[in-house]
PDB file of C-alpha atoms in Angstrom:
ATOM      1  CA  MET A   1      -7.811  74.314  11.536  1.00 33.00           C
ATOM      2  CA  GLY A   2     -11.355  72.952  11.297  1.00 38.00           C
ATOM      3  CA  GLN A   3     -12.692  70.499   8.747  1.00 39.00           C
ATOM      4  CA  PRO A   4     -13.982  72.092   5.525  1.00 39.00           C
ATOM      5  CA  ARG A   5     -17.729  72.328   5.262  1.00 42.00           C
ATOM      6  CA  ASP A   6     -19.520  70.189   2.698  1.00 43.00           C
ATOM      7  CA  VAL A   7     -20.344  72.043  -0.503  1.00 40.00           C
ATOM      8  CA  HIS A   8     -23.601  71.128  -2.178  1.00 42.00           C
ATOM      9  CA  PRO A   9     -24.030  71.408  -5.960  1.00 44.00           C
ATOM     10  CA  ALA A  10     -26.944  73.245  -7.514  1.00 45.00           C
ATOM     11  CA  VAL A  11     -29.940  71.188  -8.510  1.00 46.00           C
ATOM     12  CA  GLU A  12     -29.761  70.267 -12.201  1.00 53.00           C
ATOM     13  CA  ASP A  13     -32.449  69.167 -14.621  1.00 61.00           C
ATOM     14  CA  PRO A  14     -32.079  65.346 -14.681  1.00 60.00           C
ATOM     15  CA  ARG A  15     -33.325  65.182 -18.270  1.00 68.00           C
ATOM     16  CA  VAL A  16     -30.530  67.317 -19.757  1.00 86.00           C
ATOM     17  CA  GLU A  17     -27.201  65.786 -20.707  1.00 95.00           C
ATOM     18  CA  HIS A  18     -24.049  67.782 -20.137  1.00 95.00           C
ATOM     19  CA  ALA A  19     -20.352  67.053 -19.767  1.00 95.00           C
ATOM     20  CA  ARG A  20     -17.296  69.092 -18.846  1.00 95.00           C
ATOM     21  CA  TYR A  21     -13.808  67.590 -19.072  1.00 95.00           C
ATOM     22  CA  TRP A  22     -10.973  69.671 -17.667  1.00 93.00           C
ATOM     23  CA  ARG A  23      -7.664  69.880 -15.832  1.00 93.00           C
ATOM     24  CA  PHE A  24      -7.240  71.847 -12.589  1.00 94.00           C
ATOM     25  CA  PRO A  25      -3.732  73.210 -11.849  1.00 93.00           C
ATOM     26  CA  GLY A  26      -4.213  72.401  -8.168  1.00 94.00           C
ATOM     27  CA  LEU A  27      -4.414  68.666  -8.988  1.00 96.00           C
ATOM     28  CA  PRO A  28      -1.328  67.881 -11.081  1.00 95.00           C
ATOM     29  CA  GLY A  29      -1.395  64.575 -12.916  1.00 95.00           C
ATOM     30  CA  THR A  30      -5.190  64.383 -12.732  1.00 97.00           C
ATOM     31  CA  GLU A  31      -7.943  65.197 -15.218  1.00 96.00           C
ATOM     32  CA  LEU A  32     -11.560  65.732 -14.226  1.00 97.00           C
ATOM     33  CA  LEU A  33     -15.023  65.147 -15.670  1.00 97.00           C
ATOM     34  CA  THR A  34     -18.382  66.420 -14.463  1.00 97.00           C
ATOM     35  CA  ALA A  35     -21.288  64.945 -16.395  1.00 97.00           C
ATOM     36  CA  ARG A  36     -24.868  63.810 -16.594  1.00 97.00           C
ATOM     37  CA  PHE A  37     -25.632  61.170 -19.197  1.00 97.00           C
ATOM     38  CA  VAL A  38     -29.041  59.802 -20.142  1.00 97.00           C
ATOM     39  CA  THR A  39     -28.826  58.323 -23.639  1.00 96.00           C
ATOM     40  CA  THR A  40     -25.039  58.430 -23.991  1.00 96.00           C
ATOM     41  CA  SER A  41     -23.287  55.076 -23.720  1.00 96.00           C
ATOM     42  CA  PHE A  42     -19.605  54.239 -23.833  1.00 97.00           C
ATOM     43  CA  VAL A  43     -18.193  51.507 -26.037  1.00 96.00           C
ATOM     44  CA  ARG A  44     -15.564  49.105 -24.722  1.00 97.00           C
ATOM     45  CA  HIS A  45     -12.497  51.285 -24.191  1.00 97.00           C
ATOM     46  CA  THR A  46      -9.562  51.971 -21.894  1.00 97.00           C
ATOM     47  CA  HIS A  47      -7.791  54.900 -20.246  1.00 96.00           C
ATOM     48  CA  PRO A  48      -4.078  55.233 -19.472  1.00 96.00           C
ATOM     49  CA  THR A  49      -5.081  56.583 -16.042  1.00 97.00           C
ATOM     50  CA  TYR A  50      -7.165  55.295 -13.164  1.00 98.00           C
ATOM     51  CA  THR A  51     -10.870  56.125 -13.512  1.00 98.00           C
ATOM     52  CA  ILE A  52     -12.602  56.934 -10.219  1.00 98.00           C
ATOM     53  CA  GLY A  53     -16.169  58.101 -10.757  1.00 98.00           C
ATOM     54  CA  VAL A  54     -18.368  59.216  -7.864  1.00 98.00           C
ATOM     55  CA  ILE A  55     -22.037  58.674  -8.691  1.00 98.00           C
ATOM     56  CA  THR A  56     -24.051  61.636  -7.435  1.00 97.00           C
ATOM     57  CA  ASP A  57     -27.505  60.594  -8.675  1.00 96.00           C
ATOM     58  CA  GLY A  58     -29.138  57.967 -10.867  1.00 97.00           C
ATOM     59  CA  ILE A  59     -27.417  54.681 -11.661  1.00 98.00           C
ATOM     60  CA  GLU A  60     -24.532  53.809 -13.950  1.00 98.00           C
ATOM     61  CA  GLU A  61     -24.010  50.279 -15.219  1.00 98.00           C
ATOM     62  CA  TYR A  62     -20.831  49.103 -16.894  1.00 98.00           C
ATOM     63  CA  SER A  63     -18.845  46.029 -17.747  1.00 97.00           C
ATOM     64  CA  HIS A  64     -15.252  45.635 -16.554  1.00 97.00           C
ATOM     65  CA  PRO A  65     -12.672  42.826 -16.442  1.00 95.00           C
ATOM     66  CA  GLY A  66     -14.309  41.340 -13.339  1.00 94.00           C
ATOM     67  CA  GLY A  67     -17.854  41.276 -14.716  1.00 96.00           C
ATOM     68  CA  ARG A  68     -20.593  43.892 -14.538  1.00 97.00           C
ATOM     69  CA  ALA A  69     -21.294  46.620 -11.982  1.00 98.00           C
ATOM     70  CA  ARG A  70     -24.329  48.707 -11.110  1.00 98.00           C
ATOM     71  CA  VAL A  71     -23.528  51.791  -9.031  1.00 98.00           C
ATOM     72  CA  GLY A  72     -25.818  54.407  -7.527  1.00 97.00           C
ATOM     73  CA  PRO A  73     -25.464  57.491  -5.291  1.00 96.00           C
ATOM     74  CA  GLY A  74     -22.763  57.135  -2.659  1.00 92.00           C
ATOM     75  CA  GLY A  75     -20.974  54.572  -4.810  1.00 97.00           C
ATOM     76  CA  LEU A  76     -17.824  54.688  -6.888  1.00 98.00           C
ATOM     77  CA  ALA A  77     -17.083  53.229 -10.305  1.00 98.00           C
ATOM     78  CA  VAL A  78     -13.375  52.378 -10.213  1.00 98.00           C
ATOM     79  CA  VAL A  79     -11.352  51.090 -13.160  1.00 98.00           C
ATOM     80  CA  GLY A  80      -7.588  50.672 -13.387  1.00 97.00           C
ATOM     81  CA  PRO A  81      -5.273  51.847 -16.176  1.00 97.00           C
ATOM     82  CA  GLY A  82      -5.673  49.821 -19.346  1.00 95.00           C
ATOM     83  CA  GLU A  83      -8.745  47.943 -18.080  1.00 97.00           C
ATOM     84  CA  VAL A  84     -11.418  47.606 -20.751  1.00 97.00           C
ATOM     85  CA  HIS A  85     -14.821  48.868 -19.655  1.00 97.00           C
ATOM     86  CA  THR A  86     -18.109  50.315 -20.916  1.00 98.00           C
ATOM     87  CA  GLY A  87     -20.702  52.645 -19.382  1.00 98.00           C
ATOM     88  CA  TYR A  88     -24.423  53.288 -19.779  1.00 98.00           C
ATOM     89  CA  ALA A  89     -27.523  54.347 -17.882  1.00 98.00           C
ATOM     90  CA  GLY A  90     -28.928  51.835 -15.440  1.00 97.00           C
ATOM     91  CA  VAL A  91     -32.237  53.709 -15.071  1.00 97.00           C
ATOM     92  CA  PRO A  92     -34.270  55.778 -17.572  1.00 96.00           C
ATOM     93  CA  GLU A  93     -33.196  59.080 -16.014  1.00 96.00           C
ATOM     94  CA  GLY A  94     -29.528  58.234 -16.506  1.00 97.00           C
ATOM     95  CA  TRP A  95     -26.792  59.094 -14.051  1.00 98.00           C
ATOM     96  CA  GLY A  96     -24.728  62.021 -12.844  1.00 98.00           C
ATOM     97  CA  TYR A  97     -21.152  61.716 -11.659  1.00 98.00           C
ATOM     98  CA  ARG A  98     -17.889  63.446 -10.906  1.00 98.00           C
ATOM     99  CA  VAL A  99     -14.841  61.616 -12.200  1.00 98.00           C
ATOM    100  CA  PHE A 100     -11.155  61.756 -11.323  1.00 98.00           C
ATOM    101  CA  TYR A 101      -8.591  60.469 -13.815  1.00 98.00           C
ATOM    102  CA  PRO A 102      -5.383  60.366 -11.725  1.00 98.00           C
ATOM    103  CA  SER A 103      -2.213  59.154 -13.407  1.00 97.00           C
ATOM    104  CA  PRO A 104      -0.654  55.896 -12.189  1.00 97.00           C
ATOM    105  CA  GLU A 105       2.147  57.965 -10.631  1.00 97.00           C
ATOM    106  CA  VAL A 106      -0.339  59.965  -8.518  1.00 97.00           C
ATOM    107  CA  VAL A 107      -2.048  56.832  -7.160  1.00 97.00           C
ATOM    108  CA  GLU A 108       1.249  55.008  -6.644  1.00 96.00           C
ATOM    109  CA  GLY A 109       2.547  57.962  -4.635  1.00 95.00           C
ATOM    110  CA  ILE A 110      -0.433  57.920  -2.269  1.00 96.00           C
ATOM    111  CA  ALA A 111      -0.337  54.118  -1.995  1.00 95.00           C
ATOM    112  CA  GLY A 112       3.376  54.214  -1.190  1.00 94.00           C
ATOM    113  CA  GLU A 113       2.759  56.573   1.724  1.00 93.00           C
ATOM    114  CA  LEU A 114       0.199  54.076   3.024  1.00 94.00           C
ATOM    115  CA  GLY A 115       2.646  51.188   2.784  1.00 93.00           C
ATOM    116  CA  ILE A 116       0.920  49.514  -0.159  1.00 92.00           C
ATOM    117  CA  ARG A 117       3.649  47.901  -2.214  1.00 89.00           C
ATOM    118  CA  GLY A 118       3.622  47.249  -5.930  1.00 88.00           C
ATOM    119  CA  THR A 119       1.140  48.629  -8.433  1.00 91.00           C
ATOM    120  CA  PRO A 120      -2.056  49.764  -6.660  1.00 95.00           C
ATOM    121  CA  ALA A 121      -5.237  47.887  -7.581  1.00 95.00           C
ATOM    122  CA  PHE A 122      -8.684  47.625  -6.049  1.00 96.00           C
ATOM    123  CA  THR A 123     -10.513  44.653  -4.586  1.00 94.00           C
ATOM    124  CA  GLN A 124     -13.633  45.422  -6.616  1.00 95.00           C
ATOM    125  CA  SER A 125     -14.852  47.848  -9.261  1.00 97.00           C
ATOM    126  CA  GLY A 126     -18.306  48.987  -8.140  1.00 97.00           C
ATOM    127  CA  ILE A 127     -17.656  50.189  -4.585  1.00 97.00           C
ATOM    128  CA  HIS A 128     -20.247  51.448  -2.089  1.00 95.00           C
ATOM    129  CA  ALA A 129     -18.269  53.847   0.091  1.00 95.00           C
ATOM    130  CA  PRO A 130     -20.406  56.863   1.087  1.00 96.00           C
ATOM    131  CA  GLU A 131     -17.681  58.540   3.172  1.00 97.00           C
ATOM    132  CA  VAL A 132     -15.123  58.300   0.359  1.00 98.00           C
ATOM    133  CA  ALA A 133     -17.767  59.553  -2.062  1.00 98.00           C
ATOM    134  CA  ARG A 134     -18.582  62.539   0.164  1.00 98.00           C
ATOM    135  CA  ILE A 135     -14.917  63.547   0.466  1.00 98.00           C
ATOM    136  CA  LEU A 136     -14.205  63.189  -3.235  1.00 98.00           C
ATOM    137  CA  VAL A 137     -17.326  65.087  -4.301  1.00 98.00           C
ATOM    138  CA  ASN A 138     -16.229  67.981  -2.107  1.00 98.00           C
ATOM    139  CA  ALA A 139     -12.724  67.764  -3.558  1.00 98.00           C
ATOM    140  CA  HIS A 140     -14.190  67.936  -7.054  1.00 98.00           C
ATOM    141  CA  LEU A 141     -16.380  70.900  -6.132  1.00 97.00           C
ATOM    142  CA  ALA A 142     -13.395  72.679  -4.630  1.00 97.00           C
ATOM    143  CA  ALA A 143     -11.603  72.295  -7.966  1.00 97.00           C
ATOM    144  CA  ASP A 144     -14.715  73.683  -9.650  1.00 95.00           C
ATOM    145  CA  HIS A 145     -14.497  76.720  -7.367  1.00 96.00           C
ATOM    146  CA  GLY A 146     -10.768  77.234  -7.943  1.00 95.00           C
ATOM    147  CA  ASP A 147      -9.657  76.294  -4.405  1.00 97.00           C
ATOM    148  CA  PRO A 148      -6.357  74.401  -4.835  1.00 96.00           C
ATOM    149  CA  LEU A 149      -5.620  73.751  -1.149  1.00 97.00           C
ATOM    150  CA  THR A 150      -9.017  72.218  -0.423  1.00 97.00           C
ATOM    151  CA  ALA A 151      -9.100  70.321  -3.715  1.00 97.00           C
ATOM    152  CA  SER A 152      -5.668  68.785  -3.261  1.00 97.00           C
ATOM    153  CA  SER A 153      -6.146  68.044   0.444  1.00 97.00           C
ATOM    154  CA  LEU A 154      -9.515  66.352   0.025  1.00 97.00           C
ATOM    155  CA  THR A 155      -8.480  64.449  -3.093  1.00 98.00           C
ATOM    156  CA  ARG A 156      -5.508  62.977  -1.262  1.00 96.00           C
ATOM    157  CA  GLN A 157      -7.693  62.227   1.770  1.00 97.00           C
ATOM    158  CA  GLY A 158     -10.390  60.546  -0.329  1.00 98.00           C
ATOM    159  CA  LEU A 159      -8.014  58.488  -2.464  1.00 97.00           C
ATOM    160  CA  GLY A 160      -6.081  57.496   0.641  1.00 97.00           C
ATOM    161  CA  LEU A 161      -9.246  56.288   2.368  1.00 97.00           C
ATOM    162  CA  LEU A 162     -10.298  54.411  -0.777  1.00 98.00           C
ATOM    163  CA  LEU A 163      -6.902  52.687  -0.964  1.00 97.00           C
ATOM    164  CA  ARG A 164      -6.944  51.804   2.745  1.00 96.00           C
ATOM    165  CA  THR A 165     -10.400  50.260   2.607  1.00 96.00           C
ATOM    166  CA  HIS A 166     -10.477  48.744  -0.888  1.00 97.00           C
ATOM    167  CA  GLY A 167      -6.912  48.833  -2.198  1.00 95.00           C
ATOM    168  CA  ARG A 168      -4.241  46.210  -2.593  1.00 92.00           C
ATOM    169  CA  GLY A 169      -0.793  45.970  -4.088  1.00 88.00           C
ATOM    170  CA  THR A 170       0.079  43.853  -7.094  1.00 81.00           C
ATOM    171  CA  SER A 171       3.380  42.867  -8.607  1.00 63.00           C
ATOM    172  CA  ALA A 172       5.150  45.792 -10.184  1.00 48.00           C
ATOM    173  CA  GLU A 173       6.432  43.473 -12.874  1.00 49.00           C
ATOM    174  CA  PRO A 174       4.409  43.531 -16.107  1.00 46.00           C
ATOM    175  CA  THR A 175       2.114  40.593 -16.623  1.00 45.00           C
ATOM    176  CA  THR A 176       3.349  38.118 -19.200  1.00 43.00           C
ATOM    177  CA  HIS A 177       0.511  36.813 -21.325  1.00 46.00           C
ATOM    178  CA  SER A 178       0.795  33.238 -22.496  1.00 54.00           C
ATOM    179  CA  ALA A 179      -0.400  34.493 -25.850  1.00 65.00           C
ATOM    180  CA  ARG A 180       0.446  33.270 -29.290  1.00 86.00           C
ATOM    181  CA  PRO A 181       3.222  35.337 -30.878  1.00 94.00           C
ATOM    182  CA  GLU A 182       0.865  36.064 -33.766  1.00 95.00           C
ATOM    183  CA  VAL A 183      -1.101  38.382 -31.446  1.00 96.00           C
ATOM    184  CA  GLU A 184       1.902  40.613 -30.789  1.00 95.00           C
ATOM    185  CA  HIS A 185       2.697  40.569 -34.502  1.00 97.00           C
ATOM    186  CA  ALA A 186      -0.859  41.654 -35.265  1.00 97.00           C
ATOM    187  CA  ARG A 187      -0.706  44.410 -32.658  1.00 96.00           C
ATOM    188  CA  ARG A 188       2.451  45.831 -34.216  1.00 96.00           C
ATOM    189  CA  VAL A 189       0.900  45.732 -37.686  1.00 97.00           C
ATOM    190  CA  LEU A 190      -2.170  47.632 -36.492  1.00 97.00           C
ATOM    191  CA  ALA A 191      -0.100  50.248 -34.683  1.00 96.00           C
ATOM    192  CA  ASP A 192       2.137  50.749 -37.720  1.00 96.00           C
ATOM    193  CA  ARG A 193      -0.749  50.921 -40.186  1.00 96.00           C
ATOM    194  CA  LEU A 194      -3.145  53.090 -38.231  1.00 95.00           C
ATOM    195  CA  LEU A 195      -3.905  55.285 -41.247  1.00 95.00           C
ATOM    196  CA  ASP A 196      -4.586  52.332 -43.525  1.00 95.00           C
ATOM    197  CA  PRO A 197      -5.258  49.193 -41.478  1.00 95.00           C
ATOM    198  CA  PRO A 198      -5.622  45.844 -43.219  1.00 95.00           C
ATOM    199  CA  THR A 199      -8.870  43.886 -43.298  1.00 95.00           C
ATOM    200  CA  LEU A 200      -9.192  41.137 -40.724  1.00 95.00           C
ATOM    201  CA  GLU A 201      -8.570  38.553 -43.432  1.00 96.00           C
ATOM    202  CA  GLU A 202      -5.423  40.375 -44.608  1.00 96.00           C
ATOM    203  CA  LEU A 203      -4.176  40.730 -41.038  1.00 96.00           C
ATOM    204  CA  ALA A 204      -4.773  37.052 -40.280  1.00 96.00           C
ATOM    205  CA  ALA A 205      -2.977  36.007 -43.447  1.00 97.00           C
ATOM    206  CA  GLU A 206      -0.009  38.230 -42.594  1.00 96.00           C
ATOM    207  CA  VAL A 207       0.428  36.778 -39.109  1.00 96.00           C
ATOM    208  CA  GLY A 208      -0.338  33.219 -40.168  1.00 96.00           C
ATOM    209  CA  ILE A 209      -3.533  32.179 -38.363  1.00 94.00           C
ATOM    210  CA  GLY A 210      -7.244  32.180 -39.221  1.00 95.00           C
ATOM    211  CA  PRO A 211      -9.418  35.272 -38.740  1.00 94.00           C
ATOM    212  CA  PHE A 212     -11.606  33.705 -36.055  1.00 95.00           C
ATOM    213  CA  ALA A 213      -8.628  32.387 -34.078  1.00 93.00           C
ATOM    214  CA  LEU A 214      -6.878  35.753 -34.351  1.00 95.00           C
ATOM    215  CA  THR A 215      -9.906  37.705 -33.112  1.00 95.00           C
ATOM    216  CA  ARG A 216     -10.381  35.375 -30.140  1.00 94.00           C
ATOM    217  CA  ALA A 217      -6.675  35.383 -29.185  1.00 95.00           C
ATOM    218  CA  PHE A 218      -6.320  39.148 -29.672  1.00 96.00           C
ATOM    219  CA  ARG A 219      -9.331  39.888 -27.492  1.00 95.00           C
ATOM    220  CA  SER A 220      -8.125  37.556 -24.741  1.00 94.00           C
ATOM    221  CA  VAL A 221      -4.884  39.540 -24.489  1.00 94.00           C
ATOM    222  CA  HIS A 222      -5.988  43.117 -25.170  1.00 95.00           C
ATOM    223  CA  GLY A 223      -9.652  43.013 -24.118  1.00 94.00           C
ATOM    224  CA  LEU A 224     -10.730  44.331 -27.517  1.00 96.00           C
ATOM    225  CA  PRO A 225     -11.033  42.791 -30.993  1.00 95.00           C
ATOM    226  CA  PRO A 226      -8.631  44.191 -33.611  1.00 96.00           C
ATOM    227  CA  HIS A 227     -11.020  46.772 -35.102  1.00 96.00           C
ATOM    228  CA  ALA A 228     -11.896  48.222 -31.684  1.00 96.00           C
ATOM    229  CA  TYR A 229      -8.226  48.235 -30.722  1.00 97.00           C
ATOM    230  CA  VAL A 230      -7.499  50.398 -33.782  1.00 97.00           C
ATOM    231  CA  ASN A 231     -10.170  52.892 -32.713  1.00 96.00           C
ATOM    232  CA  GLN A 232      -8.718  52.961 -29.183  1.00 97.00           C
ATOM    233  CA  LEU A 233      -5.245  53.714 -30.564  1.00 97.00           C
ATOM    234  CA  ARG A 234      -6.676  56.455 -32.774  1.00 98.00           C
ATOM    235  CA  VAL A 235      -8.464  58.129 -29.872  1.00 97.00           C
ATOM    236  CA  ASP A 236      -5.357  57.883 -27.665  1.00 96.00           C
ATOM    237  CA  ARG A 237      -3.211  59.495 -30.361  1.00 97.00           C
ATOM    238  CA  ALA A 238      -5.886  62.107 -31.011  1.00 97.00           C
ATOM    239  CA  ARG A 239      -5.844  63.099 -27.333  1.00 96.00           C
ATOM    240  CA  ALA A 240      -2.091  63.665 -27.458  1.00 96.00           C
ATOM    241  CA  LEU A 241      -2.344  65.766 -30.622  1.00 97.00           C
ATOM    242  CA  LEU A 242      -5.233  67.807 -29.235  1.00 96.00           C
ATOM    243  CA  ARG A 243      -3.278  68.514 -26.057  1.00 93.00           C
ATOM    244  CA  SER A 244      -0.447  69.767 -28.292  1.00 95.00           C
ATOM    245  CA  GLY A 245      -2.805  72.275 -29.924  1.00 96.00           C
ATOM    246  CA  HIS A 246      -3.467  70.639 -33.301  1.00 97.00           C
ATOM    247  CA  PRO A 247      -6.888  71.537 -34.797  1.00 97.00           C
ATOM    248  CA  PRO A 248      -9.478  68.719 -34.493  1.00 96.00           C
ATOM    249  CA  GLY A 249      -9.955  68.506 -38.272  1.00 96.00           C
ATOM    250  CA  ASP A 250      -6.230  68.019 -38.764  1.00 97.00           C
ATOM    251  CA  VAL A 251      -6.086  65.521 -35.920  1.00 97.00           C
ATOM    252  CA  ALA A 252      -8.851  63.415 -37.477  1.00 97.00           C
ATOM    253  CA  VAL A 253      -6.842  62.938 -40.664  1.00 96.00           C
ATOM    254  CA  ARG A 254      -3.548  62.374 -38.847  1.00 97.00           C
ATOM    255  CA  VAL A 255      -4.899  59.484 -36.779  1.00 97.00           C
ATOM    256  CA  GLY A 256      -6.842  57.776 -39.566  1.00 96.00           C
ATOM    257  CA  PHE A 257     -10.443  58.923 -39.158  1.00 96.00           C
ATOM    258  CA  ALA A 258     -12.299  59.909 -42.322  1.00 93.00           C
ATOM    259  CA  ASP A 259     -13.091  63.437 -41.118  1.00 95.00           C
ATOM    260  CA  GLN A 260     -13.778  65.493 -38.015  1.00 96.00           C
ATOM    261  CA  PRO A 261     -17.349  64.158 -37.488  1.00 96.00           C
ATOM    262  CA  HIS A 262     -15.930  60.622 -37.601  1.00 96.00           C
ATOM    263  CA  LEU A 263     -13.374  61.579 -34.939  1.00 97.00           C
ATOM    264  CA  THR A 264     -16.083  63.259 -32.868  1.00 97.00           C
ATOM    265  CA  ARG A 265     -18.323  60.186 -32.856  1.00 96.00           C
ATOM    266  CA  HIS A 266     -15.569  57.915 -31.586  1.00 96.00           C
ATOM    267  CA  PHE A 267     -14.126  60.495 -29.197  1.00 97.00           C
ATOM    268  CA  LYS A 268     -17.473  60.998 -27.460  1.00 95.00           C
ATOM    269  CA  ARG A 269     -17.997  57.222 -27.180  1.00 95.00           C
ATOM    270  CA  HIS A 270     -14.680  56.990 -25.328  1.00 96.00           C
ATOM    271  CA  LEU A 271     -14.580  60.182 -23.242  1.00 95.00           C
ATOM    272  CA  GLY A 272     -18.101  61.602 -23.252  1.00 95.00           C
ATOM    273  CA  VAL A 273     -17.094  64.984 -24.726  1.00 95.00           C
ATOM    274  CA  PRO A 274     -16.297  66.128 -28.294  1.00 96.00           C
ATOM    275  CA  PRO A 275     -12.633  66.705 -29.218  1.00 97.00           C
ATOM    276  CA  GLY A 276     -12.997  70.487 -29.512  1.00 95.00           C
ATOM    277  CA  ALA A 277     -14.385  70.810 -25.981  1.00 94.00           C
ATOM    278  CA  TYR A 278     -11.692  68.478 -24.662  1.00 94.00           C
ATOM    279  CA  GLN A 279      -8.967  70.566 -26.278  1.00 94.00           C
ATOM    280  CA  ARG A 280     -10.370  73.927 -25.121  1.00 92.00           C
ATOM    281  CA  ALA A 281     -10.655  72.725 -21.533  1.00 88.00           C
ATOM    282  CA  LEU A 282      -7.113  71.380 -21.338  1.00 86.00           C
ATOM    283  CA  LEU A 283      -5.415  74.229 -23.173  1.00 83.00           C
ATOM    284  CA  THR A 284      -7.102  76.932 -21.115  1.00 78.00           C
ATOM    285  CA  SER A 285      -6.719  75.293 -17.705  1.00 67.00           C
TER     286      SER A 285
END
């Protein structure tokens, strides 16, 4: 059987923003995003999955735990599960990309076949790997065209090549932070009081340290200050409720946002698409 031919996307107007977030049955455990962003920027946030974005044109810049990256065509923006990162245009015309969000189990399975032990990680975040980019773009396009065999084959091939050239194994044991116990106490309070979180001063008083010390210690452990952590939890819970079919307006109230527009603003700053579009794509795929 010969190699599949490259598929080239149609030329798009670089001035127009668009985003499509969806799930393809041929790629279980993986969600997909196709987007062009010009003025959109992403706040500091995390994903429970790996984020592997192939830049197709323009330049994306973003911060990540290792510093700051600037990635252009032929490059990949790679972030691990739970790693705090941002995202914004590195040039006036913005950037276009195709993103894979494979679950940790999907990546661990491929890494295991390659003999990479422990939890898979990558040696860097902004990676220039034109051959990997070419394979993954064609995998993404195959999913777009409803071709499960090509999509799954090329995705596995591309992720395998990326892991072989830029992957490494880390300890499978969870990292133990040498954090003050007050930070874990504060985290539990925020998770329990998502609908009515305390002020920073109230939270600090409850856990027994000053507001400034709490913010600094909390951010060193979780990568986000307490208020941003609350918004991350709300978006994560909103995603689960939306996938279960709950209406966006109901979801907004159930996770602690004031109303649906409030949910939409935060949702787009984390995922690039509004909650209604996210829900429609996942429930119909």
